[in-house]
Each structure stands twice: as structure tokens, then as C-alpha cells.
PDB file of C-alpha atoms in Angstrom:
ATOM      1  CA  MET A   1      26.535 145.128 158.038  1.00 56.00           C
ATOM      2  CA  LYS A   2      28.575 146.233 155.192  1.00 57.00           C
ATOM      3  CA  HIS A   3      26.599 143.778 152.988  1.00 61.00           C
ATOM      4  CA  LEU A   4      23.363 144.747 155.015  1.00 62.00           C
ATOM      5  CA  LEU A   5      23.029 148.893 154.393  1.00 59.00           C
ATOM      6  CA  THR A   6      24.156 147.824 150.784  1.00 59.00           C
ATOM      7  CA  VAL A   7      21.860 144.780 150.330  1.00 58.00           C
ATOM      8  CA  ALA A   8      19.299 148.523 151.757  1.00 59.00           C
ATOM      9  CA  ALA A   9      20.066 151.189 149.637  1.00 56.00           C
ATOM     10  CA  LEU A  10      19.241 148.381 146.334  1.00 53.00           C
ATOM     11  CA  ALA A  11      16.235 148.103 148.118  1.00 54.00           C
ATOM     12  CA  CYS A  12      15.603 151.743 148.526  1.00 52.00           C
ATOM     13  CA  ALA A  13      16.649 152.733 145.543  1.00 51.00           C
ATOM     14  CA  LEU A  14      14.815 149.852 143.382  1.00 50.00           C
ATOM     15  CA  ALA A  15      10.844 151.126 145.720  1.00 53.00           C
ATOM     16  CA  LEU A  16      12.056 154.149 144.955  1.00 51.00           C
ATOM     17  CA  THR A  17      12.631 154.039 141.360  1.00 55.00           C
ATOM     18  CA  GLY A  18      10.444 150.665 140.020  1.00 60.00           C
ATOM     19  CA  CYS A  19      10.431 148.857 136.950  1.00 76.00           C
ATOM     20  CA  ALA A  20       8.341 150.287 133.824  1.00 82.00           C
ATOM     21  CA  THR A  21       5.303 147.557 132.979  1.00 85.00           C
ATOM     22  CA  GLN A  22       3.387 147.729 130.261  1.00 88.00           C
ATOM     23  CA  VAL A  23      -1.109 147.979 131.409  1.00 89.00           C
ATOM     24  CA  GLY A  24      -3.349 147.293 128.940  1.00 85.00           C
ATOM     25  CA  VAL A  25      -6.145 150.603 128.751  1.00 91.00           C
ATOM     26  CA  ASN A  26      -9.031 151.055 126.039  1.00 88.00           C
ATOM     27  CA  ASN A  27      -7.322 153.562 124.090  1.00 87.00           C
ATOM     28  CA  PRO A  28      -8.135 152.888 120.307  1.00 89.00           C
ATOM     29  CA  ASP A  29      -5.400 154.856 119.978  1.00 88.00           C
ATOM     30  CA  ASN A  30      -2.890 153.040 121.502  1.00 87.00           C
ATOM     31  CA  SER A  31      -3.970 149.860 123.431  1.00 88.00           C
ATOM     32  CA  SER A  32      -1.172 150.133 126.379  1.00 88.00           C
ATOM     33  CA  ALA A  33      -0.439 151.962 128.850  1.00 93.00           C
ATOM     34  CA  THR A  34       3.282 152.692 130.586  1.00 93.00           C
ATOM     35  CA  TYR A  35       2.904 152.327 134.938  1.00 95.00           C
ATOM     36  CA  SER A  36       5.993 153.349 136.060  1.00 93.00           C
ATOM     37  CA  GLY A  37       7.402 154.762 139.329  1.00 92.00           C
ATOM     38  CA  GLY A  38       3.183 155.072 140.962  1.00 94.00           C
ATOM     39  CA  SER A  39       2.197 156.782 137.178  1.00 96.00           C
ATOM     40  CA  LEU A  40       0.030 155.348 134.685  1.00 96.00           C
ATOM     41  CA  SER A  41       0.785 157.143 131.016  1.00 96.00           C
ATOM     42  CA  THR A  42       0.071 157.097 127.105  1.00 95.00           C
ATOM     43  CA  THR A  43      -0.990 158.460 124.640  1.00 94.00           C
ATOM     44  CA  TYR A  44      -3.877 159.810 122.122  1.00 94.00           C
ATOM     45  CA  LYS A  45      -4.375 160.946 118.850  1.00 93.00           C
ATOM     46  CA  SER A  46      -6.003 164.236 120.414  1.00 93.00           C
ATOM     47  CA  ASP A  47      -5.260 167.015 120.858  1.00 93.00           C
ATOM     48  CA  VAL A  48      -5.290 168.816 124.445  1.00 95.00           C
ATOM     49  CA  SER A  49      -8.056 170.830 124.027  1.00 95.00           C
ATOM     50  CA  THR A  50     -10.427 167.433 123.560  1.00 95.00           C
ATOM     51  CA  LEU A  51      -8.420 165.218 125.736  1.00 96.00           C
ATOM     52  CA  PHE A  52      -8.645 168.137 128.815  1.00 96.00           C
ATOM     53  CA  ALA A  53     -12.497 168.147 127.952  1.00 96.00           C
ATOM     54  CA  ALA A  54     -13.169 164.723 128.331  1.00 96.00           C
ATOM     55  CA  THR A  55     -11.032 163.988 130.466  1.00 97.00           C
ATOM     56  CA  LYS A  56     -12.988 167.344 133.195  1.00 96.00           C
ATOM     57  CA  ARG A  57     -16.237 165.509 132.070  1.00 95.00           C
ATOM     58  CA  ALA A  58     -14.313 161.850 133.253  1.00 96.00           C
ATOM     59  CA  LEU A  59     -12.789 163.135 136.515  1.00 96.00           C
ATOM     60  CA  ASP A  60     -17.488 164.732 136.811  1.00 94.00           C
ATOM     61  CA  SER A  61     -18.925 161.672 135.976  1.00 93.00           C
ATOM     62  CA  MET A  62     -16.774 158.863 138.761  1.00 94.00           C
ATOM     63  CA  LYS A  63     -18.013 159.010 141.836  1.00 91.00           C
ATOM     64  CA  ASP A  64     -19.046 155.551 141.419  1.00 88.00           C
ATOM     65  CA  VAL A  65     -15.238 154.792 141.762  1.00 85.00           C
ATOM     66  CA  GLY A  66     -14.380 156.927 145.133  1.00 86.00           C
ATOM     67  CA  VAL A  67     -14.110 161.129 142.727  1.00 87.00           C
ATOM     68  CA  LEU A  68     -14.855 163.437 144.847  1.00 89.00           C
ATOM     69  CA  GLY A  69     -14.396 165.975 142.411  1.00 88.00           C
ATOM     70  CA  ARG A  70     -12.851 168.294 140.436  1.00 93.00           C
ATOM     71  CA  THR A  71     -10.435 170.503 142.609  1.00 94.00           C
ATOM     72  CA  GLY A  72      -8.310 172.069 139.659  1.00 94.00           C
ATOM     73  CA  GLU A  73      -6.627 172.377 136.558  1.00 95.00           C
ATOM     74  CA  THR A  74      -3.199 174.644 135.469  1.00 96.00           C
ATOM     75  CA  PRO A  75      -2.819 174.785 132.264  1.00 94.00           C
ATOM     76  CA  GLU A  76       0.172 175.773 129.981  1.00 94.00           C
ATOM     77  CA  THR A  77       0.359 178.282 126.774  1.00 92.00           C
ATOM     78  CA  ASN A  78       2.406 178.951 124.719  1.00 91.00           C
ATOM     79  CA  GLU A  79       3.661 182.332 123.139  1.00 93.00           C
ATOM     80  CA  LEU A  80       0.310 182.640 120.466  1.00 92.00           C
ATOM     81  CA  GLY A  81      -1.863 181.393 123.546  1.00 90.00           C
ATOM     82  CA  GLU A  82      -2.134 177.930 122.245  1.00 90.00           C
ATOM     83  CA  LEU A  83      -2.975 175.528 124.529  1.00 92.00           C
ATOM     84  CA  THR A  84      -0.254 173.180 124.529  1.00 93.00           C
ATOM     85  CA  GLY A  85      -0.078 170.888 128.074  1.00 96.00           C
ATOM     86  CA  VAL A  86      -2.966 171.164 131.709  1.00 98.00           C
ATOM     87  CA  THR A  87      -2.358 169.037 134.980  1.00 98.00           C
ATOM     88  CA  VAL A  88      -5.597 168.460 136.378  1.00 97.00           C
ATOM     89  CA  TYR A  89      -6.191 168.164 139.706  1.00 97.00           C
ATOM     90  CA  ALA A  90      -9.348 166.161 141.759  1.00 96.00           C
ATOM     91  CA  ARG A  91      -9.700 164.587 145.258  1.00 96.00           C
ATOM     92  CA  ALA A  92     -11.225 160.711 145.629  1.00 95.00           C
ATOM     93  CA  VAL A  93     -11.987 159.165 149.135  1.00 93.00           C
ATOM     94  CA  GLY A  94      -9.748 158.726 151.468  1.00 92.00           C
ATOM     95  CA  ASP A  95      -8.675 161.983 150.963  1.00 93.00           C
ATOM     96  CA  TYR A  96      -5.775 160.695 148.097  1.00 95.00           C
ATOM     97  CA  GLN A  97      -4.678 163.090 145.308  1.00 96.00           C
ATOM     98  CA  VAL A  98      -5.831 161.960 141.439  1.00 97.00           C
ATOM     99  CA  LYS A  99      -3.556 164.672 139.272  1.00 98.00           C
ATOM    100  CA  VAL A 100      -3.928 163.343 135.283  1.00 98.00           C
ATOM    101  CA  THR A 101      -1.381 165.163 133.061  1.00 98.00           C
ATOM    102  CA  ILE A 102      -1.443 166.107 129.495  1.00 98.00           C
ATOM    103  CA  ALA A 103       0.842 167.400 127.334  1.00 97.00           C
ATOM    104  CA  LYS A 104       2.231 167.416 123.826  1.00 94.00           C
ATOM    105  CA  ALA A 105       4.340 164.705 122.874  1.00 92.00           C
ATOM    106  CA  VAL A 106       6.238 162.973 119.649  1.00 88.00           C
ATOM    107  CA  ASP A 107       5.563 159.137 118.886  1.00 81.00           C
ATOM    108  CA  VAL A 108       8.510 158.252 119.394  1.00 77.00           C
ATOM    109  CA  GLY A 109       7.848 154.475 116.683  1.00 76.00           C
ATOM    110  CA  THR A 110       6.244 156.670 114.581  1.00 80.00           C
ATOM    111  CA  GLY A 111       7.359 160.448 114.378  1.00 82.00           C
ATOM    112  CA  SER A 112       3.578 161.644 114.966  1.00 86.00           C
ATOM    113  CA  ASP A 113       2.737 164.492 116.766  1.00 91.00           C
ATOM    114  CA  CYS A 114      -0.058 162.789 119.563  1.00 93.00           C
ATOM    115  CA  THR A 115      -1.077 164.131 123.449  1.00 96.00           C
ATOM    116  CA  GLN A 116       0.245 161.910 126.625  1.00 96.00           C
ATOM    117  CA  VAL A 117      -1.848 160.951 129.080  1.00 97.00           C
ATOM    118  CA  THR A 118      -0.676 160.642 132.633  1.00 98.00           C
ATOM    119  CA  VAL A 119      -2.513 159.562 135.101  1.00 98.00           C
ATOM    120  CA  ARG A 120      -1.412 159.038 139.318  1.00 97.00           C
ATOM    121  CA  TRP A 121      -3.681 158.146 141.874  1.00 96.00           C
ATOM    122  CA  GLY A 122      -2.586 158.742 145.417  1.00 94.00           C
ATOM    123  CA  MET A 123       1.022 159.618 146.346  1.00 94.00           C
ATOM    124  CA  ALA A 124       2.124 156.460 145.939  1.00 92.00           C
ATOM    125  CA  GLY A 125      -0.074 155.898 142.438  1.00 94.00           C
ATOM    126  CA  ASN A 126      -2.283 153.326 142.226  1.00 94.00           C
ATOM    127  CA  CYS A 127      -2.310 151.215 138.493  1.00 94.00           C
ATOM    128  CA  GLN A 128      -5.986 149.736 139.140  1.00 94.00           C
ATOM    129  CA  GLN A 129      -7.574 153.080 140.127  1.00 95.00           C
ATOM    130  CA  SER A 130      -5.772 154.626 136.929  1.00 96.00           C
ATOM    131  CA  GLN A 131      -6.714 152.504 135.228  1.00 95.00           C
ATOM    132  CA  GLN A 132      -9.913 153.051 135.465  1.00 95.00           C
ATOM    133  CA  VAL A 133      -8.911 157.222 134.242  1.00 96.00           C
ATOM    134  CA  ILE A 134      -7.920 156.441 131.777  1.00 96.00           C
ATOM    135  CA  HIS A 135     -11.496 154.396 130.388  1.00 95.00           C
ATOM    136  CA  ARG A 136     -13.386 156.763 131.369  1.00 96.00           C
ATOM    137  CA  ILE A 137     -11.388 159.146 129.532  1.00 96.00           C
ATOM    138  CA  THR A 138     -12.005 157.898 126.539  1.00 95.00           C
ATOM    139  CA  GLU A 139     -15.593 157.058 127.201  1.00 95.00           C
ATOM    140  CA  ASN A 140     -15.235 160.871 126.909  1.00 95.00           C
ATOM    141  CA  LEU A 141     -13.758 160.416 123.355  1.00 92.00           C
ATOM    142  CA  GLY A 142     -17.152 159.875 121.302  1.00 79.00           C
ATOM    143  CA  ARG A 143     -14.253 157.678 119.429  1.00 66.00           C
TER     144      ARG A 143
END
């Protein structure tokens, strides 16, 4: 019984934290993304405003894969009024929430400024659907 509780606790911890997996994406600035804990993250060498506009166009154009439309956004600004991040919300078929978080970041490898985009499809996450969102965002960057 003692071992059963230990194994059950370990299984729950692994299920909640998950593990990080590298996933291929069509981002010209970074060809891989990290899928961890139900969220898919990648970085771009574009500013927050450009990615925000591309994200809105991407979500609006995804009716063919079940995104019903955007439901809101929460921008973040610094003291100077510059946009430093934004979270865009949408709904998908099956009443799934699609959440795209865009934030300024620093590339760990080069130390240069970049923008991180994180997509979460539903409460538990869906890697394939999140990849489709990243794909559409990249297409809407127009590069």
C-alpha cells in the first residue's frame, strides 16, 4: 500500500508537469518550438505589435480548422505606453479556449531581443492544433 501511494503520487506529478518536447514549426526565425505542459512556444525576430496583428489575422482565418473567432485580448504596456505583450483569446469548436500569449523576450543563445509566442489549445493543450496556429501566424507575418 505504501508503494502504491508513492507510485500514484509520482504519476500525478508527471502528468501535471509533463516534459518538454521539441516540435518542428514553419517559423523562419526558429524552426523548432517547445511543447511543454500543454503549451507550444517559439520565438520570432519581430516586434510585439507585428506579431499581434499577425495573430489576429491568423485566428480570424482559421474557421476551416474549427476556430470560431476571437473573443478578446489583454494588452500589456510599459511606463512609456509601448506594447510589451498581449494575450489573445479565441474559441474553437467543442468550446475550447485558444490562448495566444505574445511577449518580449531575450534569445538565450544569442542574447538578442526577440518575441515569444505561446499557444495553448484547450485546458490540457493540443500540440497539433497549436502547431496550426503557429503556422498561420507565420503565414500572416508576410515574410
